[in-house]
mmCIF file of C-alpha atoms in Angstrom:
data_model
loop_
_atom_site.group_PDB
_atom_site.id
_atom_site.type_symbol
_atom_site.label_atom_id
_atom_site.label_comp_id
_atom_site.label_asym_id
_atom_site.label_seq_id
_atom_site.Cartn_x
_atom_site.Cartn_y
_atom_site.Cartn_z
ATOM 1 C CA MET A 1 59.115 52.845 74.725
ATOM 2 C CA THR A 2 55.748 53.961 73.401
ATOM 3 C CA LEU A 3 54.901 57.572 72.421
ATOM 4 C CA ILE A 4 52.605 57.814 75.285
ATOM 5 C CA GLU A 5 55.301 56.858 77.706
ATOM 6 C CA CYS A 6 57.789 59.346 76.308
ATOM 7 C CA LEU A 7 55.081 62.257 76.519
ATOM 8 C CA VAL A 8 54.419 61.218 80.145
ATOM 9 C CA ALA A 9 57.959 61.217 80.999
ATOM 10 C CA MET A 10 58.495 64.643 79.208
ATOM 11 C CA ALA A 11 55.377 66.144 81.150
ATOM 12 C CA LEU A 12 57.187 65.013 84.384
ATOM 13 C CA VAL A 13 60.245 66.672 83.429
ATOM 14 C CA VAL A 14 58.477 69.964 82.859
ATOM 15 C CA VAL A 15 56.656 69.872 86.176
ATOM 16 C CA ALA A 16 59.998 69.015 87.920
ATOM 17 C CA ALA A 17 61.528 71.931 86.026
ATOM 18 C CA ALA A 18 58.578 74.224 87.104
ATOM 19 C CA ILE A 19 58.980 73.140 90.589
ATOM 20 C CA MET A 20 62.563 73.956 90.629
ATOM 21 C CA SER A 21 61.946 77.347 89.000
ATOM 22 C CA SER A 22 59.188 78.264 91.370
ATOM 23 C CA ALA A 23 61.527 77.333 94.444
ATOM 24 C CA VAL A 24 64.370 79.387 92.979
ATOM 25 C CA ARG A 25 61.839 82.333 92.527
ATOM 26 C CA ASP A 26 60.715 82.061 96.219
ATOM 27 C CA GLY A 27 64.250 81.962 97.236
ATOM 28 C CA LEU A 28 65.121 85.098 95.206
ATOM 29 C CA ALA A 29 62.098 86.839 96.664
ATOM 30 C CA ALA A 30 63.436 85.859 100.059
ATOM 31 C CA GLN A 31 66.980 87.295 99.340
ATOM 32 C CA GLU A 32 65.072 90.403 97.898
ATOM 33 C CA ASP A 33 63.464 90.993 101.171
ATOM 34 C CA ALA A 34 66.807 90.357 102.853
ATOM 35 C CA LEU A 35 68.407 93.087 100.863
ATOM 36 C CA ALA A 36 65.646 95.464 101.333
ATOM 37 C CA LEU A 37 65.864 94.856 105.122
ATOM 38 C CA THR A 38 69.660 95.651 104.877
ATOM 39 C CA LEU A 39 69.408 98.497 102.684
ATOM 40 C CA GLY A 40 66.361 99.920 104.501
ATOM 41 C CA GLY A 41 68.310 99.664 107.840
ATOM 42 C CA THR A 42 71.206 101.665 106.456
ATOM 43 C CA ALA A 43 68.901 104.301 105.292
ATOM 44 C CA ALA A 44 67.218 104.578 108.700
ATOM 45 C CA GLU A 45 70.722 104.506 110.326
ATOM 46 C CA SER A 46 71.751 107.033 108.027
ATOM 47 C CA ARG A 47 68.956 109.554 109.258
ATOM 48 C CA VAL A 48 69.449 108.606 112.922
ATOM 49 C CA ALA A 49 73.311 109.115 112.616
ATOM 50 C CA GLU A 50 72.469 112.705 110.997
ATOM 51 C CA TYR A 51 70.157 113.591 114.203
ATOM 52 C CA LEU A 52 72.942 112.217 116.542
ATOM 53 C CA ALA A 53 75.653 114.152 114.917
ATOM 54 C CA LYS A 54 74.113 117.558 114.220
ATOM 55 C CA PRO A 55 74.455 120.299 117.069
ATOM 56 C CA TYR A 56 71.948 119.907 119.701
ATOM 57 C CA ALA A 57 70.654 123.418 119.534
ATOM 58 C CA SER A 58 69.775 122.959 115.689
ATOM 59 C CA ILE A 59 67.415 120.030 116.357
ATOM 60 C CA ALA A 60 63.575 120.813 116.555
ATOM 61 C CA ALA A 61 60.635 118.830 116.971
ATOM 62 C CA ALA A 62 59.548 117.338 113.371
ATOM 63 C CA ASP A 63 57.632 115.002 111.331
ATOM 64 C CA ALA A 64 58.843 114.750 108.000
ATOM 65 C CA THR A 65 58.196 112.216 105.129
ATOM 66 C CA GLU A 66 60.434 111.586 101.993
ATOM 67 C CA ASN A 67 58.280 110.057 99.356
ATOM 68 C CA VAL A 68 59.558 106.691 97.480
ATOM 69 C CA GLY A 69 62.731 107.497 95.467
ATOM 70 C CA ALA A 70 62.894 110.892 97.153
ATOM 71 C CA MET A 71 65.275 110.334 100.161
ATOM 72 C CA THR A 72 68.382 112.598 100.667
ATOM 73 C CA THR A 73 71.504 112.007 102.465
ATOM 74 C CA PRO A 74 72.448 114.096 105.346
ATOM 75 C CA GLN A 75 74.838 115.937 103.013
ATOM 76 C CA GLY A 76 71.870 116.841 100.896
ATOM 77 C CA GLY A 77 72.844 114.507 97.941
ATOM 78 C CA ALA A 78 70.696 111.858 96.331
ATOM 79 C CA PHE A 79 70.867 107.949 97.451
ATOM 80 C CA SER A 80 72.057 105.839 94.925
ATOM 81 C CA GLU A 81 69.750 103.850 92.428
ATOM 82 C CA SER A 82 69.362 100.863 94.868
ATOM 83 C CA TYR A 83 67.720 102.878 97.214
ATOM 84 C CA SER A 84 65.235 104.510 94.836
ATOM 85 C CA ARG A 85 62.418 101.980 96.001
ATOM 86 C CA PHE A 86 62.518 103.487 99.524
ATOM 87 C CA GLY A 87 60.824 106.049 101.287
ATOM 88 C CA ARG A 88 61.152 107.392 104.839
ATOM 89 C CA ARG A 89 59.524 109.117 107.632
ATOM 90 C CA THR A 90 61.380 110.819 110.407
ATOM 91 C CA ILE A 91 59.413 111.877 113.694
ATOM 92 C CA VAL A 92 61.554 114.022 116.164
ATOM 93 C CA SER A 93 59.980 114.827 119.429
ATOM 94 C CA GLU A 94 60.834 116.406 122.726
ATOM 95 C CA ARG A 95 60.948 113.768 125.502
ATOM 96 C CA SER A 96 62.273 113.563 129.059
ATOM 97 C CA LEU A 97 63.630 110.246 130.151
ATOM 98 C CA THR A 98 63.234 109.188 133.683
ATOM 99 C CA VAL A 99 65.486 106.575 135.499
ATOM 100 C CA PRO A 100 63.722 104.342 137.669
ATOM 101 C CA ASP A 101 66.600 103.951 140.465
ATOM 102 C CA PHE A 102 66.872 107.850 140.432
ATOM 103 C CA PRO A 103 63.556 109.374 141.491
ATOM 104 C CA GLY A 104 63.404 112.897 140.263
ATOM 105 C CA LEU A 105 65.952 112.498 137.917
ATOM 106 C CA SER A 106 64.894 113.638 134.427
ATOM 107 C CA ILE A 107 66.946 113.789 131.262
ATOM 108 C CA PRO A 108 65.756 116.078 128.718
ATOM 109 C CA GLY A 109 66.259 115.334 125.035
ATOM 110 C CA TYR A 110 64.905 114.353 121.750
ATOM 111 C CA LEU A 111 63.278 111.106 120.771
ATOM 112 C CA ILE A 112 64.323 110.241 116.992
ATOM 113 C CA GLN A 113 61.927 107.822 115.397
ATOM 114 C CA VAL A 114 62.636 106.709 111.776
ATOM 115 C CA THR A 115 60.544 104.446 109.481
ATOM 116 C CA VAL A 116 61.536 103.127 106.162
ATOM 117 C CA SER A 117 59.013 101.719 103.618
ATOM 118 C CA ASP A 118 58.978 100.490 100.235
ATOM 119 C CA LEU A 119 56.044 99.839 97.689
ATOM 120 C CA TRP A 120 54.988 96.115 97.723
ATOM 121 C CA ASP A 121 52.385 95.305 95.173
ATOM 122 C CA GLY A 122 51.450 98.966 95.081
ATOM 123 C CA THR A 123 50.894 99.360 98.753
ATOM 124 C CA GLU A 124 53.211 100.822 101.371
ATOM 125 C CA ARG A 125 55.159 98.300 103.334
ATOM 126 C CA LYS A 126 56.998 99.251 106.567
ATOM 127 C CA ILE A 127 60.437 97.594 106.435
ATOM 128 C CA VAL A 128 62.552 99.003 109.131
ATOM 129 C CA ALA A 129 61.571 101.247 112.244
ATOM 130 C CA LEU A 130 64.298 102.579 114.456
ATOM 131 C CA GLN A 131 64.206 104.939 117.340
ATOM 132 C CA ARG A 132 66.747 106.651 119.446
ATOM 133 C CA PHE A 133 67.072 109.063 122.142
ATOM 134 C CA ARG A 134 69.463 112.021 122.049
ATOM 135 C CA PRO A 135 69.984 113.334 125.464
ATOM 136 C CA ARG A 136 70.742 116.948 126.178
ATOM 137 C CA THR A 137 74.242 116.728 127.676
ATOM 138 C CA ILE A 138 76.208 119.138 129.775
ATOM 139 C CA GLU A 139 78.107 120.094 126.850
ATOM 140 C CA ASP A 140 75.065 121.105 125.036
ATOM 141 C CA GLU A 141 73.897 123.034 128.121
ATOM 142 C CA ILE A 142 77.196 125.060 128.061
ATOM 143 C CA ALA A 143 76.974 125.744 124.295
ATOM 144 C CA ALA A 144 73.425 126.750 124.759
ATOM 145 C CA ALA A 145 74.428 129.182 127.643
ATOM 146 C CA ALA A 146 77.398 130.451 125.640
ATOM 147 C CA ALA A 147 74.959 131.331 122.815
ATOM 148 C CA GLY A 148 72.618 132.919 125.201
ATOM 149 C CA THR A 149 69.698 130.541 124.287
ATOM 150 C CA PRO A 150 67.597 128.575 126.930
ATOM 151 C CA MET B 1 56.226 32.105 63.132
ATOM 152 C CA THR B 2 57.315 35.596 62.774
ATOM 153 C CA ARG B 3 55.240 38.535 63.658
ATOM 154 C CA THR B 4 55.834 41.843 62.293
ATOM 155 C CA ARG B 5 55.657 44.839 64.513
ATOM 156 C CA ARG B 6 54.471 48.047 63.040
ATOM 157 C CA GLY B 7 56.706 51.133 63.223
ATOM 158 C CA PHE B 8 55.819 54.673 64.124
ATOM 159 C CA THR B 9 54.098 56.589 61.328
ATOM 160 C CA LEU B 10 55.715 59.574 59.964
ATOM 161 C CA ILE B 11 52.959 61.668 61.684
ATOM 162 C CA GLU B 12 53.861 60.192 65.099
ATOM 163 C CA VAL B 13 57.656 60.805 64.553
ATOM 164 C CA ILE B 14 56.840 64.445 63.428
ATOM 165 C CA VAL B 15 54.594 64.943 66.512
ATOM 166 C CA ALA B 16 56.928 63.237 68.914
ATOM 167 C CA THR B 17 59.771 65.454 67.527
ATOM 168 C CA LEU B 18 57.976 68.591 67.799
ATOM 169 C CA VAL B 19 56.971 67.977 71.465
ATOM 170 C CA THR B 20 60.527 67.007 72.407
ATOM 171 C CA SER B 21 61.846 70.090 70.873
ATOM 172 C CA VAL B 22 59.370 72.134 72.717
ATOM 173 C CA VAL B 23 60.057 70.562 76.110
ATOM 174 C CA ALA B 24 63.861 70.534 75.576
ATOM 175 C CA GLY B 25 63.285 74.262 74.760
ATOM 176 C CA SER B 26 61.479 75.106 77.641
ATOM 177 C CA VAL B 27 63.795 73.107 80.039
ATOM 178 C CA VAL B 28 66.723 74.783 78.603
ATOM 179 C CA GLY B 29 65.137 78.177 79.110
ATOM 180 C CA MET B 30 64.428 77.211 82.591
ATOM 181 C CA VAL B 31 67.747 76.061 83.336
ATOM 182 C CA GLU B 32 69.297 79.368 81.950
ATOM 183 C CA ALA B 33 66.681 81.254 84.104
ATOM 184 C CA PHE B 34 67.558 79.238 87.142
ATOM 185 C CA ARG B 35 71.363 79.899 86.474
ATOM 186 C CA ALA B 36 70.929 83.386 86.172
ATOM 187 C CA ALA B 37 68.407 83.508 89.305
ATOM 188 C CA VAL B 38 71.106 81.605 91.315
ATOM 189 C CA ALA B 39 73.955 83.964 90.239
ATOM 190 C CA VAL B 40 71.767 86.987 91.315
ATOM 191 C CA GLN B 41 70.867 85.237 94.496
ATOM 192 C CA ASP B 42 74.407 84.592 95.328
ATOM 193 C CA LEU B 43 75.401 88.262 94.760
ATOM 194 C CA ARG B 44 72.763 89.223 96.966
ATOM 195 C CA SER B 45 73.492 87.077 99.604
ATOM 196 C CA GLU B 46 77.290 88.152 99.502
ATOM 197 C CA ALA B 47 76.383 91.711 99.321
ATOM 198 C CA ILE B 48 74.243 91.240 102.445
ATOM 199 C CA VAL B 49 76.598 89.496 104.474
ATOM 200 C CA ARG B 50 79.753 91.690 103.476
ATOM 201 C CA GLY B 51 77.755 94.883 103.754
ATOM 202 C CA ALA B 52 76.647 93.959 107.195
ATOM 203 C CA GLY B 53 80.289 93.092 107.986
ATOM 204 C CA VAL B 54 81.496 96.493 106.657
ATOM 205 C CA GLN B 55 78.675 98.167 108.489
ATOM 206 C CA SER B 56 79.353 96.722 111.694
ATOM 207 C CA HIS B 57 83.054 97.222 111.650
ATOM 208 C CA LEU B 58 82.514 100.979 110.698
ATOM 209 C CA GLY B 59 79.748 101.103 113.555
ATOM 210 C CA LEU B 60 82.479 99.665 116.002
ATOM 211 C CA LEU B 61 85.249 102.131 114.931
ATOM 212 C CA ALA B 62 82.570 104.957 115.202
ATOM 213 C CA LEU B 63 81.805 103.841 118.704
ATOM 214 C CA LYS B 64 85.458 104.137 119.650
ATOM 215 C CA THR B 65 86.472 107.282 117.617
ATOM 216 C CA ARG B 66 87.186 110.306 119.518
ATOM 217 C CA MET B 67 87.577 112.508 116.380
ATOM 218 C CA THR B 68 87.954 112.262 112.554
ATOM 219 C CA LEU B 69 91.592 113.781 112.015
ATOM 220 C CA SER B 70 91.820 113.704 108.119
ATOM 221 C CA LEU B 71 88.841 113.510 105.740
ATOM 222 C CA SER B 72 89.247 113.098 101.979
ATOM 223 C CA PRO B 73 86.645 111.039 99.648
ATOM 224 C CA GLN B 74 89.024 108.134 99.563
ATOM 225 C CA ARG B 75 91.081 108.110 102.759
ATOM 226 C CA ILE B 76 89.928 108.951 106.399
ATOM 227 C CA LEU B 77 91.825 108.931 109.600
ATOM 228 C CA LEU B 78 90.217 108.034 112.831
ATOM 229 C CA TRP B 79 91.533 108.581 116.260
ATOM 230 C CA LEU B 80 90.714 105.981 118.901
ATOM 231 C CA PRO B 81 92.324 107.072 122.005
ATOM 232 C CA SER B 82 93.605 104.300 124.306
ATOM 233 C CA GLU B 83 93.280 106.283 127.460
ATOM 234 C CA THR B 84 90.232 105.843 129.400
ATOM 235 C CA LEU B 85 87.375 108.433 129.262
ATOM 236 C CA SER B 86 88.020 109.710 132.899
ATOM 237 C CA THR B 87 91.576 110.551 132.028
ATOM 238 C CA SER B 88 90.501 112.173 128.798
ATOM 239 C CA GLY B 89 88.319 114.367 130.439
ATOM 240 C CA THR B 90 91.076 116.306 132.429
ATOM 241 C CA GLY B 91 92.085 118.097 129.420
ATOM 242 C CA SER B 92 95.569 117.564 130.586
ATOM 243 C CA ASP B 93 98.110 117.985 127.617
ATOM 244 C CA THR B 94 100.100 115.098 128.575
ATOM 245 C CA GLU B 95 97.122 112.671 128.557
ATOM 246 C CA PHE B 96 94.860 114.232 126.163
ATOM 247 C CA ASP B 97 96.813 115.614 123.478
ATOM 248 C CA LEU B 98 99.347 112.775 123.154
ATOM 249 C CA ILE B 99 98.530 110.402 120.352
ATOM 250 C CA ASN B 100 100.454 107.050 121.023
ATOM 251 C CA LEU B 101 101.306 105.110 117.911
ATOM 252 C CA LEU B 102 102.058 101.904 119.849
ATOM 253 C CA ASN B 103 98.864 102.036 121.216
ATOM 254 C CA ASP B 104 96.669 101.421 118.069
ATOM 255 C CA GLU B 105 95.278 105.127 118.321
ATOM 256 C CA LEU B 106 95.322 105.754 114.704
ATOM 257 C CA HIS B 107 93.187 104.044 111.885
ATOM 258 C CA TRP B 108 93.233 104.924 108.441
ATOM 259 C CA LEU B 109 90.519 103.920 105.993
ATOM 260 C CA GLU B 110 91.199 103.706 102.542
ATOM 261 C CA PHE B 111 89.545 102.969 99.002
ATOM 262 C CA LEU B 112 92.374 101.837 96.766
ATOM 263 C CA GLN B 113 91.872 101.117 93.176
ATOM 264 C CA ASP B 114 93.234 97.709 91.912
ATOM 265 C CA GLN B 115 94.936 96.797 88.602
ATOM 266 C CA ASP B 116 91.610 95.501 87.212
ATOM 267 C CA LEU B 117 89.885 98.858 88.236
ATOM 268 C CA SER B 118 87.833 97.394 91.036
ATOM 269 C CA TRP B 119 88.171 99.061 94.619
ATOM 270 C CA THR B 120 89.227 97.706 97.778
ATOM 271 C CA LEU B 121 88.560 99.074 101.341
ATOM 272 C CA ILE B 122 91.634 98.965 103.407
ATOM 273 C CA GLU B 123 92.286 99.594 107.083
ATOM 274 C CA TRP B 124 95.628 100.790 107.832
ATOM 275 C CA THR B 125 97.206 100.477 111.521
ATOM 276 C CA VAL B 126 100.505 101.148 112.964
ATOM 277 C CA LYS B 127 102.748 98.125 113.524
ATOM 278 C CA PRO B 128 103.892 98.928 116.931
ATOM 279 C CA GLY B 129 107.330 96.815 116.681
ATOM 280 C CA LEU B 130 108.460 98.767 113.851
ATOM 281 C CA VAL B 131 107.997 102.226 114.985
ATOM 282 C CA PRO B 132 111.196 103.569 116.746
ATOM 283 C CA SER B 133 110.810 104.593 120.299
ATOM 284 C CA GLY B 134 111.706 108.126 119.615
ATOM 285 C CA ALA B 135 108.959 108.522 116.986
ATOM 286 C CA SER B 136 106.005 106.630 119.009
ATOM 287 C CA THR B 137 103.882 109.610 119.824
ATOM 288 C CA THR B 138 102.609 112.608 118.201
ATOM 289 C CA TYR B 139 100.639 115.514 119.025
ATOM 290 C CA PHE B 140 96.986 116.477 117.840
ATOM 291 C CA SER B 141 96.746 118.684 115.003
ATOM 292 C CA SER B 142 93.634 119.964 113.133
ATOM 293 C CA ASP B 143 95.775 120.077 109.851
ATOM 294 C CA GLY B 144 94.759 117.442 107.548
ATOM 295 C CA GLU B 145 97.937 117.720 105.479
ATOM 296 C CA PHE B 146 100.102 116.722 108.664
ATOM 297 C CA TRP B 147 98.135 113.610 108.980
ATOM 298 C CA ASP B 148 98.434 112.665 105.259
ATOM 299 C CA SER B 149 102.330 113.325 105.243
ATOM 300 C CA LEU B 150 102.504 111.052 108.321
ATOM 301 C CA PHE B 151 100.466 108.341 106.574
ATOM 302 C CA VAL B 152 102.900 108.625 103.384
ATOM 303 C CA GLN B 153 106.076 108.669 105.704
ATOM 304 C CA LEU B 154 104.672 105.418 107.816
ATOM 305 C CA ARG B 155 103.313 103.676 104.966
ATOM 306 C CA ASP B 156 106.419 104.095 102.744
ATOM 307 C CA SER B 157 108.565 102.904 105.744
ATOM 308 C CA GLU B 158 106.377 99.858 105.883
ATOM 309 C CA MET B 159 105.270 100.623 109.407
ATOM 310 C CA LEU B 160 101.606 100.132 108.535
ATOM 311 C CA ARG B 161 99.744 97.130 108.709
ATOM 312 C CA ARG B 162 97.392 96.608 105.828
ATOM 313 C CA SER B 163 93.766 94.725 106.355
ATOM 314 C CA THR B 164 91.208 94.235 103.559
ATOM 315 C CA LEU B 165 87.749 95.035 104.900
ATOM 316 C CA ALA B 166 86.255 94.484 101.442
ATOM 317 C CA SER B 167 87.105 93.910 97.817
ATOM 318 C CA GLY B 168 85.540 93.872 94.447
ATOM 319 C CA LEU B 169 84.062 97.266 94.982
ATOM 320 C CA ASP B 170 82.833 99.977 92.722
ATOM 321 C CA GLY B 171 81.279 103.245 93.260
ATOM 322 C CA PRO B 172 77.522 103.839 93.764
ATOM 323 C CA GLN B 173 75.375 104.110 90.805
ATOM 324 C CA LEU B 174 73.545 107.305 90.881
ATOM 325 C CA ALA B 175 69.969 107.850 89.444
ATOM 326 C CA GLY B 176 70.420 108.113 85.712
ATOM 327 C CA GLY B 177 72.926 105.430 85.683
ATOM 328 C CA SER B 178 76.221 107.342 86.171
ATOM 329 C CA ALA B 179 78.803 105.756 88.502
ATOM 330 C CA SER B 180 81.231 107.608 90.810
ATOM 331 C CA PRO B 181 84.216 106.258 92.676
ATOM 332 C CA PRO B 182 83.614 104.787 96.135
ATOM 333 C CA LYS B 183 83.860 107.430 98.665
ATOM 334 C CA PHE B 184 83.671 108.233 102.559
ATOM 335 C CA VAL B 185 81.115 110.609 103.625
ATOM 336 C CA TRP B 186 80.987 112.746 106.805
ATOM 337 C CA GLN B 187 78.917 115.479 108.468
ATOM 338 C CA THR B 188 81.280 118.452 108.159
ATOM 339 C CA ALA B 189 84.834 118.483 106.823
ATOM 340 C CA SER B 190 85.822 120.279 109.808
ATOM 341 C CA THR B 191 88.083 118.261 111.992
ATOM 342 C CA CYS B 192 86.934 119.844 115.175
ATOM 343 C CA GLU B 193 83.148 119.658 114.311
ATOM 344 C CA ASN B 194 82.597 116.560 112.491
ATOM 345 C CA ARG B 195 80.519 113.857 114.317
ATOM 346 C CA SER B 196 79.953 111.314 111.895
ATOM 347 C CA LEU B 197 81.566 108.810 109.308
ATOM 348 C CA GLY B 198 80.222 106.627 106.551
ATOM 349 C CA ALA B 199 80.867 105.297 103.201
ATOM 350 C CA GLU B 200 79.228 104.799 99.781
ATOM 351 C CA PHE B 201 80.067 101.953 97.635
ATOM 352 C CA ALA B 202 78.811 99.012 95.554
ATOM 353 C CA PHE B 203 79.448 95.301 95.572
ATOM 354 C CA VAL B 204 80.181 94.166 91.941
ATOM 355 C CA ALA B 205 80.484 90.810 90.561
ATOM 356 C CA ASP B 206 80.270 89.357 86.940
ATOM 357 C CA ASP B 207 78.228 86.086 86.319
ATOM 358 C CA GLY B 208 79.375 86.012 82.903
ATOM 359 C CA THR B 209 76.212 87.817 81.308
ATOM 360 C CA GLY B 210 77.495 91.100 82.571
ATOM 361 C CA PRO B 211 78.158 93.014 85.869
ATOM 362 C CA LEU B 212 75.771 92.644 88.715
ATOM 363 C CA ARG B 213 75.779 95.374 91.481
ATOM 364 C CA SER B 214 74.530 96.123 94.853
ATOM 365 C CA ASP B 215 74.932 99.618 96.256
ATOM 366 C CA LEU B 216 75.269 100.329 99.835
ATOM 367 C CA ARG B 217 75.631 103.374 101.947
ATOM 368 C CA VAL B 218 76.672 102.948 105.691
ATOM 369 C CA GLU B 219 76.997 106.042 108.262
ATOM 370 C CA SER B 220 77.529 106.235 111.879
ATOM 371 C CA ALA B 221 77.562 108.886 114.453
ATOM 372 C CA LEU B 222 80.785 109.164 116.690
ATOM 373 C CA ALA B 223 79.535 107.811 119.910
ATOM 374 C CA PHE B 224 81.988 109.552 122.315
ATOM 375 C CA PHE B 225 82.735 112.578 120.115
ATOM 376 C CA ASP B 226 85.066 114.554 122.208
ATOM 377 C CA ARG B 227 86.681 117.806 120.850
ATOM 378 C CA HIS B 228 90.152 118.427 121.423
ATOM 379 C CA PRO B 229 90.907 121.636 123.742
ATOM 380 C CA ILE B 230 92.605 123.208 120.782
ATOM 381 C CA CYS B 231 89.333 123.202 118.758
ATOM 382 C CA SER B 232 87.981 125.750 121.444
ATOM 383 C CA GLU B 233 90.981 128.035 120.810
ATOM 384 C CA GLU B 234 90.521 128.046 117.068
#
């Protein structure tokens, strides 16, 4: 084997290793995205769960943004380190739902919209968007009547 | 006639050796990076799948749970009524009050520490066949200690079935690097008022170079939260 052949073979090995490494890097980036989706989903679910769990009378229309790394749990604590790259926006608005098969029926409640974002190459990237409707139930109305609030 | 073949010169050999060592060094580096990346990838894949599994199971329990009967950082008790919602709505003591141990109504979730100091998330349910007929029902109580003592009694009598939901866990790592044990989270400690349940934990694996971790926090609202009549009297 000549020196030239040897060098060509080595160059091929390097190229193959570089391609392999690049494939792994891409796979890792895809996993990173999947993990971000999972974690972002749980952060959004956490906020939705908070609004579904809190007393109806304590809910008010709101538009609040938690910056990246500043999210807080429903209990007021900090999220763990894994969540430090996420930020979250919560929009709560009064909404009435109508049911197509029941004309005249309108269900009052709040629409809760939660968006979780992270920073990707310095720009904000939306990862997860969730929305749920919290209806005003008969129990909520009884509680409001007992408390003397409309 | 013989033909003499010229060998490599010293310079050629040195250059070849140099090039070979550079290439070998970079390939070894790439293989090492490859191995480390695959290990991280494996952990993340596992964390995603196992995390989704735990989230899904907790979500399902939250969907069926009427109330959380006992709450502590490492153990919570869920009441999953077996009677239909229409029957529950009557408020009748005989139907609403009664918790039937034979009908899989009680589910304890517990974080237990293993001998290797890692944590396991366990679900305990009652083994119906082993509970004596005279002790198959109990009444609602908002006293957490009552439920804790029932748990110890049933567990020590081997009347509880143990299912592992996730193992190899640690506590979440907070900003600044400090770790705490895995724990359950809830909206409020009051049995009569709490409407959510969740957990904070981390999946941990060691790839030989050190521990790799992935923190997770899952939380769900109780879909059919239904306060016991006793709660209105308190």
